[in-house]
Short mmCIF file of C-alpha atoms in Angstrom, two decimals:
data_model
loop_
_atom_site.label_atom_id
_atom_site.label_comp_id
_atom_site.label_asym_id
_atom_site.label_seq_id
_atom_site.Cartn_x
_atom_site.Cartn_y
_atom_site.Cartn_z
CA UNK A 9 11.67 -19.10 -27.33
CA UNK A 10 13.53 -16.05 -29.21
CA UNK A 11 16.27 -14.02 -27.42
CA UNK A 12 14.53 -11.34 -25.66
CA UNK A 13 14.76 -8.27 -26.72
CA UNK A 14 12.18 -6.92 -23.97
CA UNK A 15 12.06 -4.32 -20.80
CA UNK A 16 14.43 -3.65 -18.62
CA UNK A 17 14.43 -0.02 -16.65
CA UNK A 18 18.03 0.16 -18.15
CA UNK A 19 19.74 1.01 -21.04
CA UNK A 20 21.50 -2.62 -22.73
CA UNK A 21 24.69 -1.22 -22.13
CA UNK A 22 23.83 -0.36 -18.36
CA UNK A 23 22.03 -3.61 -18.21
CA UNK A 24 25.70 -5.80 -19.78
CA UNK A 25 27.85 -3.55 -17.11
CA UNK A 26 25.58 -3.53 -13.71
CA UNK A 27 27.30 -4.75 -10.55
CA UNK A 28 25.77 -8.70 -9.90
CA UNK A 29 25.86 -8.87 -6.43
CA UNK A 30 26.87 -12.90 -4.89
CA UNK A 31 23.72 -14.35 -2.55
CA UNK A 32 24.36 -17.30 -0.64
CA UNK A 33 20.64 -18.67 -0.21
CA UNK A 34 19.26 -20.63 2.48
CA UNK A 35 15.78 -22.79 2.07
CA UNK A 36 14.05 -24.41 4.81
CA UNK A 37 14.96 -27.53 6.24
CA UNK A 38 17.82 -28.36 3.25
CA UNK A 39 21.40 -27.33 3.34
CA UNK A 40 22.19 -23.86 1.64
CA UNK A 41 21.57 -23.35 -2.18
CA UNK A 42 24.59 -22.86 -4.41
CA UNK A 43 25.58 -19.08 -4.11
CA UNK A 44 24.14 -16.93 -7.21
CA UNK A 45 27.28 -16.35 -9.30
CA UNK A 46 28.44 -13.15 -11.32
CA UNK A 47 27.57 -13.23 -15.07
CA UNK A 48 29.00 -11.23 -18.17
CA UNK A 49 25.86 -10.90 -20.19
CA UNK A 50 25.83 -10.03 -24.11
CA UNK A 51 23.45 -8.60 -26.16
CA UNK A 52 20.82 -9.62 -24.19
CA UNK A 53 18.01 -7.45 -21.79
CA UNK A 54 15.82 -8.75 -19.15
CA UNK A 55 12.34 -7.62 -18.74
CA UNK A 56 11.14 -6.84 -14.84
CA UNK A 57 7.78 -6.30 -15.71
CA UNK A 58 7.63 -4.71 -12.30
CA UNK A 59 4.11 -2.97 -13.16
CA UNK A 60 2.45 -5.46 -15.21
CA UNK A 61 2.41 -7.96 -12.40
CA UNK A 62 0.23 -6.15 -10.22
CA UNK A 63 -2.65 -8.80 -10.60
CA UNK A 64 -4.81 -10.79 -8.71
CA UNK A 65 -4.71 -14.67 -10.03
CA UNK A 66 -6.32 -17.53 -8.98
CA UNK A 67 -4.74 -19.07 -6.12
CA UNK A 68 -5.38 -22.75 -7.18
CA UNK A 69 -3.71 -24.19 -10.38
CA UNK A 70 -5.19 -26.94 -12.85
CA UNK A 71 -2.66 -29.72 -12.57
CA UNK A 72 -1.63 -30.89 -16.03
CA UNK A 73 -2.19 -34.23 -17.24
CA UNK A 74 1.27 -36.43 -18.15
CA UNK A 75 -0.63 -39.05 -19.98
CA UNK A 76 -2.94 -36.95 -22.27
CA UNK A 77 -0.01 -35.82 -24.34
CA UNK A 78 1.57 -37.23 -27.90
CA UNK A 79 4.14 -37.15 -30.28
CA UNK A 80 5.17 -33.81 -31.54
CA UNK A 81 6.52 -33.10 -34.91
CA UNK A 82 10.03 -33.02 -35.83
CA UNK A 83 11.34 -29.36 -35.98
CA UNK A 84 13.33 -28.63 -39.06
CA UNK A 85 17.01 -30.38 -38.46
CA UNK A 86 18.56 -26.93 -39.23
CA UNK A 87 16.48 -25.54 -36.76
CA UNK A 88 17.91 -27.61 -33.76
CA UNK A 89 20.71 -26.85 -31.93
CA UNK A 90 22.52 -29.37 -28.39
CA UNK A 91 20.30 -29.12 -25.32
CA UNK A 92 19.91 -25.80 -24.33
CA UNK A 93 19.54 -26.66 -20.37
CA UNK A 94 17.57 -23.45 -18.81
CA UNK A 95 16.17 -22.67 -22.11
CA UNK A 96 12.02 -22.66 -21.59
CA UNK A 97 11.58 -24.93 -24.74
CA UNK A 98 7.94 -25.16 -25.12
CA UNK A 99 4.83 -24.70 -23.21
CA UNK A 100 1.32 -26.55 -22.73
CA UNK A 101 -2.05 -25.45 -22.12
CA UNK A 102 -3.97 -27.89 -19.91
CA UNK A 103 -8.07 -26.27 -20.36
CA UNK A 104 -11.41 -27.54 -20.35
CA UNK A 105 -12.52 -26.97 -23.86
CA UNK A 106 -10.25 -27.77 -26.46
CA UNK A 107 -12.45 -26.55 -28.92
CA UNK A 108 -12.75 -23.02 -27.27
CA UNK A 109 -9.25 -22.52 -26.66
CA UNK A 110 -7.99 -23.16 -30.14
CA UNK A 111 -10.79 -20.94 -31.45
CA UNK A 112 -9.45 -18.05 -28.96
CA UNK A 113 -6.06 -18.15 -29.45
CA UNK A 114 -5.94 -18.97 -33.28
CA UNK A 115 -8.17 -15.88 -33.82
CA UNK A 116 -5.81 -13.76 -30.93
CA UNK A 117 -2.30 -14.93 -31.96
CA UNK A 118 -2.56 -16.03 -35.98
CA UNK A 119 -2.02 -19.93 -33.80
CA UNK A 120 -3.25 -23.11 -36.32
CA UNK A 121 -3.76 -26.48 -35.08
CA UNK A 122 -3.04 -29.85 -35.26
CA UNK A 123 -5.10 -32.31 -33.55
CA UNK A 124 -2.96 -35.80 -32.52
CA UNK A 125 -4.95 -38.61 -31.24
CA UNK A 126 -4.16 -39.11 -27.64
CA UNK A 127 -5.20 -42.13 -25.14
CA UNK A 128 -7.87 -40.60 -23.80
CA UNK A 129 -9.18 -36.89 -24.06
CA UNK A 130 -8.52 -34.47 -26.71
CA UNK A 131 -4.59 -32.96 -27.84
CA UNK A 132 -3.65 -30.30 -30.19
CA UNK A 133 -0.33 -28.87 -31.29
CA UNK A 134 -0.11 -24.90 -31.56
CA UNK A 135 2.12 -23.87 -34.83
CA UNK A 136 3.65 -20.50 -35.54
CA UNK A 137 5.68 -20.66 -39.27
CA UNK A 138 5.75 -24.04 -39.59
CA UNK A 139 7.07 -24.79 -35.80
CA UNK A 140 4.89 -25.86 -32.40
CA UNK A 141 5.03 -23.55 -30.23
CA UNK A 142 2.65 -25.34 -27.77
CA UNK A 143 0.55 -28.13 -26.54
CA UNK A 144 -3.27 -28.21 -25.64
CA UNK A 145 -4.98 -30.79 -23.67
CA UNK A 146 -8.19 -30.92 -22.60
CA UNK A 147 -9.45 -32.15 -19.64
CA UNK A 148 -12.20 -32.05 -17.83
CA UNK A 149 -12.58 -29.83 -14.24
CA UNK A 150 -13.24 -31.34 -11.56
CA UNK A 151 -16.79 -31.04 -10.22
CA UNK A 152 -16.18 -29.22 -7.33
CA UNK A 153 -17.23 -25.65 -5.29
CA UNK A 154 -14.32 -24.19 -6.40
CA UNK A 155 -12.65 -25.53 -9.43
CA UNK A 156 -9.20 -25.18 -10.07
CA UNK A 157 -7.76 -22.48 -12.61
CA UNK A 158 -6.61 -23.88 -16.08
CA UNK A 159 -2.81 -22.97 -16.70
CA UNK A 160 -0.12 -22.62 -18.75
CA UNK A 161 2.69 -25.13 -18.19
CA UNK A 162 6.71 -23.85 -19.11
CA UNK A 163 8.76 -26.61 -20.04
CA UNK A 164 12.13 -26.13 -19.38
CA UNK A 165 15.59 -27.63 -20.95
CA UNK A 166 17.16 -30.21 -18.97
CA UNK A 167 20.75 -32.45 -19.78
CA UNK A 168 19.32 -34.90 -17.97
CA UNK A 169 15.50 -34.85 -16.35
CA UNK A 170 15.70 -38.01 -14.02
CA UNK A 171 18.49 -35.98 -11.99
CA UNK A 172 16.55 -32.86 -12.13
CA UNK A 173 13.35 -34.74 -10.63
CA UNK A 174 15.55 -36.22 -7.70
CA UNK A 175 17.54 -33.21 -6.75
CA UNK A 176 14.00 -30.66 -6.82
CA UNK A 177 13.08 -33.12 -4.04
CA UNK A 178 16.19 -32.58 -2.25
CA UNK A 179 15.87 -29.03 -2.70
CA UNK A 180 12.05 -29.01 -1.47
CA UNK A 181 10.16 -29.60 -4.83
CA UNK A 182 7.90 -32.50 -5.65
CA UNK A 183 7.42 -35.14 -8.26
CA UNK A 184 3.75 -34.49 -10.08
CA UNK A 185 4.11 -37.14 -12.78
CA UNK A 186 7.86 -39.27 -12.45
CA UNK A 187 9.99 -38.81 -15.93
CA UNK A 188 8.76 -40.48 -18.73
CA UNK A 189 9.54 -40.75 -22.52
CA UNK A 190 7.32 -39.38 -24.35
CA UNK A 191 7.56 -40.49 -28.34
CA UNK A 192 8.71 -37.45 -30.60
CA UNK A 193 8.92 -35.05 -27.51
CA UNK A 194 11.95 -36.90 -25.19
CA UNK A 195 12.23 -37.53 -21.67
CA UNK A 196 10.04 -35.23 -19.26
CA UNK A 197 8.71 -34.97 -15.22
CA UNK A 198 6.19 -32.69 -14.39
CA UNK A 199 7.61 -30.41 -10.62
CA UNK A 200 6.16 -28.38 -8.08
CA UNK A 201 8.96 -25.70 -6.50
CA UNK A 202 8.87 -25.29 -2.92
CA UNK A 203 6.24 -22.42 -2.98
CA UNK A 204 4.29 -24.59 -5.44
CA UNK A 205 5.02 -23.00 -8.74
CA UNK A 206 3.96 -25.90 -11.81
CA UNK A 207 7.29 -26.59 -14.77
CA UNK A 208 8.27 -29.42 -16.56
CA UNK A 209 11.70 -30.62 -16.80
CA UNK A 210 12.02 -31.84 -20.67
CA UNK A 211 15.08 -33.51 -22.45
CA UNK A 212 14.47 -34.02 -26.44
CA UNK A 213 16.46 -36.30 -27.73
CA UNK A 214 17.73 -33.82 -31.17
CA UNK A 215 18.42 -31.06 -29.41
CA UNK A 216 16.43 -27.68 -28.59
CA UNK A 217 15.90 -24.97 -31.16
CA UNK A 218 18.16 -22.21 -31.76
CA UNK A 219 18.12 -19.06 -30.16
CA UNK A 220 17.53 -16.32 -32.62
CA UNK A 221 16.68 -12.65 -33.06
CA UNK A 222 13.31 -13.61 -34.82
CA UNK A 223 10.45 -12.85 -32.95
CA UNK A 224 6.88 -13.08 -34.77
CA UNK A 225 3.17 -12.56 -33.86
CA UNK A 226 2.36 -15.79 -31.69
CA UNK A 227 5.89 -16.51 -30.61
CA UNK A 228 6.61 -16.94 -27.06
CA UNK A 229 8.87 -14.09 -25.74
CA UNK A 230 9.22 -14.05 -22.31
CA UNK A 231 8.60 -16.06 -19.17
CA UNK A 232 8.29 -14.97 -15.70
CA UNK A 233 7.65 -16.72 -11.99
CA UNK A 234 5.88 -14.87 -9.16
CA UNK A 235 6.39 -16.38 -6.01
CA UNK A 236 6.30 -15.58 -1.85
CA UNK A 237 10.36 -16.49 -1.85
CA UNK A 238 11.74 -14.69 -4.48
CA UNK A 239 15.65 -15.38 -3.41
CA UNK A 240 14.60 -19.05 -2.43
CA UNK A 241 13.02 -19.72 -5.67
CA UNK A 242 15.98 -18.38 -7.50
CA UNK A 243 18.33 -20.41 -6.04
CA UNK A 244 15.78 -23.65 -6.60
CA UNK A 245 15.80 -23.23 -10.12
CA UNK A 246 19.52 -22.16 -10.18
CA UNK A 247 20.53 -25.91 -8.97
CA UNK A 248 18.15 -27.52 -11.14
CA UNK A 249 19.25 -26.03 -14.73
CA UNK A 250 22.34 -24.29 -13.80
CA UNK A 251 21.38 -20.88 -14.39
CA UNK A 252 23.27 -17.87 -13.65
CA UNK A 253 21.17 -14.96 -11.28
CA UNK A 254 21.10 -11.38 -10.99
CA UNK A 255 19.76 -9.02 -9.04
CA UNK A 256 17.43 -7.33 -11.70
CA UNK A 257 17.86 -3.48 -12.81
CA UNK A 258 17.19 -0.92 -9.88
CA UNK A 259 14.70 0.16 -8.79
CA UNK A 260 13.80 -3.76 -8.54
CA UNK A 261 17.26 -4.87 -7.59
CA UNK A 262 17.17 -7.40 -4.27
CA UNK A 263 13.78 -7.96 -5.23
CA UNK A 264 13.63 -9.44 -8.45
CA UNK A 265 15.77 -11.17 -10.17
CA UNK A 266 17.00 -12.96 -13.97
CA UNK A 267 17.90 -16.21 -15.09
CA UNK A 268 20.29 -16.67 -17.64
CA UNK A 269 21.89 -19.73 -18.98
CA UNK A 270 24.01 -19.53 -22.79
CA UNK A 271 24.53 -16.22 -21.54
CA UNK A 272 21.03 -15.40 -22.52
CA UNK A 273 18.10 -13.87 -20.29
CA UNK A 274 15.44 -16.78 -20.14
CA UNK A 275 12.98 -15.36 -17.36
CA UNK A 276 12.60 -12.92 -14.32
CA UNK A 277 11.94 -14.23 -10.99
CA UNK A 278 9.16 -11.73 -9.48
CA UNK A 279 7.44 -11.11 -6.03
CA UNK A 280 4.52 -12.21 -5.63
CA UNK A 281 1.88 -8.76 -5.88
CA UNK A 282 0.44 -7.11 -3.10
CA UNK A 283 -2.71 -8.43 -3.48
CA UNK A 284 -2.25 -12.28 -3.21
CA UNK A 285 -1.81 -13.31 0.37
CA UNK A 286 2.06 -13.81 1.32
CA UNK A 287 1.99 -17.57 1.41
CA UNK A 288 -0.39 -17.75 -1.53
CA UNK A 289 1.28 -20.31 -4.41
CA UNK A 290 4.17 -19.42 -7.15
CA UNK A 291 3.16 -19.44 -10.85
CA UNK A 292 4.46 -19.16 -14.28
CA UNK A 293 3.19 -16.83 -16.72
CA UNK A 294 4.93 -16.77 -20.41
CA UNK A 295 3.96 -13.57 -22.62
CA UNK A 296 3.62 -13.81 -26.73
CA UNK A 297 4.86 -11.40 -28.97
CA UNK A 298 1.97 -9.46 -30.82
CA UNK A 299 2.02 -6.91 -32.97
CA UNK A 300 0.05 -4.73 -30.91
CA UNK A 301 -0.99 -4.88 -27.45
CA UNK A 302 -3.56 -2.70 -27.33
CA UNK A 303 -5.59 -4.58 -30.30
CA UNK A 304 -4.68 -7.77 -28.82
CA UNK A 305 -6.24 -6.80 -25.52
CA UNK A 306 -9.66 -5.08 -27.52
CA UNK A 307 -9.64 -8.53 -29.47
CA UNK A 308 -9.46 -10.87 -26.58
CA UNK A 309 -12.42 -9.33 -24.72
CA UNK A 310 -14.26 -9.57 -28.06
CA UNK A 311 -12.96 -13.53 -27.97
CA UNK A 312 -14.55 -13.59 -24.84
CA UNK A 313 -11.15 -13.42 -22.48
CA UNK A 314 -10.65 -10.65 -20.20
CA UNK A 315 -8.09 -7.91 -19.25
CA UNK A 316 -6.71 -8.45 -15.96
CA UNK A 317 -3.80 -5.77 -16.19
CA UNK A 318 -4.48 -3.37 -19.14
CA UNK A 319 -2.22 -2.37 -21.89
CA UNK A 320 0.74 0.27 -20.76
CA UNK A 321 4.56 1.20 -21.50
CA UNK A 322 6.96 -1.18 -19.96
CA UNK A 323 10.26 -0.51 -19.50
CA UNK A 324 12.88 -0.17 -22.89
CA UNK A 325 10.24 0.37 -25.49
CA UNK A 326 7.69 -2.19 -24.78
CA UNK A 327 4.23 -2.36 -24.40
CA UNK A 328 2.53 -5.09 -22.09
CA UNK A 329 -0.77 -6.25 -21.04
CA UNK A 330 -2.04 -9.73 -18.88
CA UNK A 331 -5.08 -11.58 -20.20
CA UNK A 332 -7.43 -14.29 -19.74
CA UNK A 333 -8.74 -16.99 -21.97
CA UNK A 334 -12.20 -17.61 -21.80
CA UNK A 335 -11.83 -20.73 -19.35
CA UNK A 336 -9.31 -18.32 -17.34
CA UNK A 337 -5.91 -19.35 -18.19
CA UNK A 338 -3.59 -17.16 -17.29
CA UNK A 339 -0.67 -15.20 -20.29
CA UNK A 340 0.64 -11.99 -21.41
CA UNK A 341 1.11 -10.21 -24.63
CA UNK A 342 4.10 -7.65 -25.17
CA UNK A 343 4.58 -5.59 -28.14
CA UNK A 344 8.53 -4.78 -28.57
CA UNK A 345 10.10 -2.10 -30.84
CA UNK A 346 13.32 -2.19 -31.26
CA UNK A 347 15.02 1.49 -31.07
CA UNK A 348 17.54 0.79 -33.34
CA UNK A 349 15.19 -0.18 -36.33
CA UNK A 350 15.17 2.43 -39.45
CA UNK A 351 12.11 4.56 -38.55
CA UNK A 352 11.69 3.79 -35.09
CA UNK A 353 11.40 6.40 -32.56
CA UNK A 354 10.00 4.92 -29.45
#
């Protein structure tokens, strides 16, 4: 995932100099979180995405599956950089139709494929340039009333993913699938946060990839976590990858906040929106850079997706929109323009 460049309410140089206020956190039934500390940040901006995340999702998530995934292929040694921890690394798509999805997104997002055999089921690799960007599995739903919703899984940077597993149970998470090694990829457990939000915990063995200014069509560029507990959750994912917290930008400041590690914005922590019951579960969504929002949004209905929050002006010269693939995976699309580009006058 690129440096964000992304939304913020706030000018960068407002954003580098706000006040961080210190929050000692407190969750349920486990001694106090570590207090959120004060952070210098540089050259980085946050996105809130206060008003794109005014949508209704489904309230039941399709658990990935730890032993339908493979190798992946090495990144380009220049390319790789020491463990990263905090750093969301990679993602994976757990769907029904494998077939479907890659035809959606490679047509959305400029995405091409590589199949890798697997145990059982179907696996594909999503490339952008040359490098995955993410994983797709296929598995079946379960024949139920109400099926589960097919998801998008963050995988986040960890030194060390056996200690990460034990302390999110001290801290009120659970173990989905216990770490495992997994050829090519490196040493991963699949958690549930206390208010149920789905991430991985992922060490690879060479090292994570840079962080860099280059942001193309079908890279990931930003990850947030809506949630009932927004300080709680904060402070969860604070102990487990030793990020630094802020109270984001006002107006959304003691509301929302952003999680840095490197010294880098990696993701906002959101509220859950008004329309999802207040002890409804946390999830992830990630958003891809695209060159334009509003065609990616015409495109996906055309794909047969849908628009669940339609394309609008964020905050610091972005556009954003959330969308549905046509099993009803959950992601987002942003558009960026940087202001200080020759030519640029948004």
């Amino acid at each position: 995932m690129p440096l964000l460049r992304g939304a913020t309410g706030c000018s960068p140089t407002a954003c580098r100099s706000s006040r961080r206020r210190t929050v000692q956190i407190r969750t349920e039934g486990v001694p106090p979180l570590p207090p959120f500390s004060r952070l210098s940040r540089t050259g980085t901006v946050a996105v809130t995405l206060s008003a794109a995340l005014t949508l209704g999702f489904g309230l039941t998530a399709f658990a990935p599956d730890a032993s339908a995934q493979t190798t992946n292929t090495a990144e380009t040694p220049v390319a790789l950089s020491k463990t990263l921890p905090g750093k969301i690394v990679y993602t994976q798509l757990t769907t029904p139709d494998l077939a479907k999805a890659k035809a959606f997104y490679g047509a959305l997002l400029g995405w091409n494929f590589q199949d890798r055999p697997v145990s059982r089921g179907h696996y594909a690799e999503a490339l952008v340039n040359g490098h995955v960007v993410a994983g797709l599995v296929e598995r079946p739903l379960p024949d139920t009333d109400n099926p589960p919703q097919p998801l998008w899984l963050p995988f986040i940077s960890a030194l060390d993913v056996p200690t990460a597993a034990r302390e999110s149970l001290q801290w009120g998470g659970k173990i989905l699938y216990r770490p495992t090694i997994v050829p090519g990829r490196g040493e991963q457990a699949i958690i549930a946060d206390p208010q149920g939000g789905l991430f991985a915990a992922l060490h690879a063995p060479h090292g994570d990839r840079d962080d860099t200014d280059d942001t193309a069509q079908g890279d990931w560029i930003w990850h947030a976590i809506l949630t009932p507990a927004p300080a709680a959750s904060a402070g969860f994912y604070q102990k487990l990858f030793g990020y630094q917290v802020e109270d984001a930008p006002p107006p959304d400041t003691h509301q929302r906040y952003i999680l840095d590690s490197q010294s880098i914005a990696r993701a906002t922590v959101n509220p859950l929106p008004a329309r999802l019951p207040p002890d409804a579960s946390a999830r992830w969504i990630g958003f891809v850079q695209v060159d334009s929002v509003g065609s990616a949004a015409e495109k996906a209905v055309q794909l047969g997706g849908r628009v669940l929050v339609q394309p609008h002006p964020d905050h610091q010269n972005s556009m954003i929109a959330v969308l549905a693939d046509p099993s009803g995976a959950v992601f987002g699309v942003m558009e960026w323009h940087d202001p200080s580009a020759a030519g640029d006058t948004k």
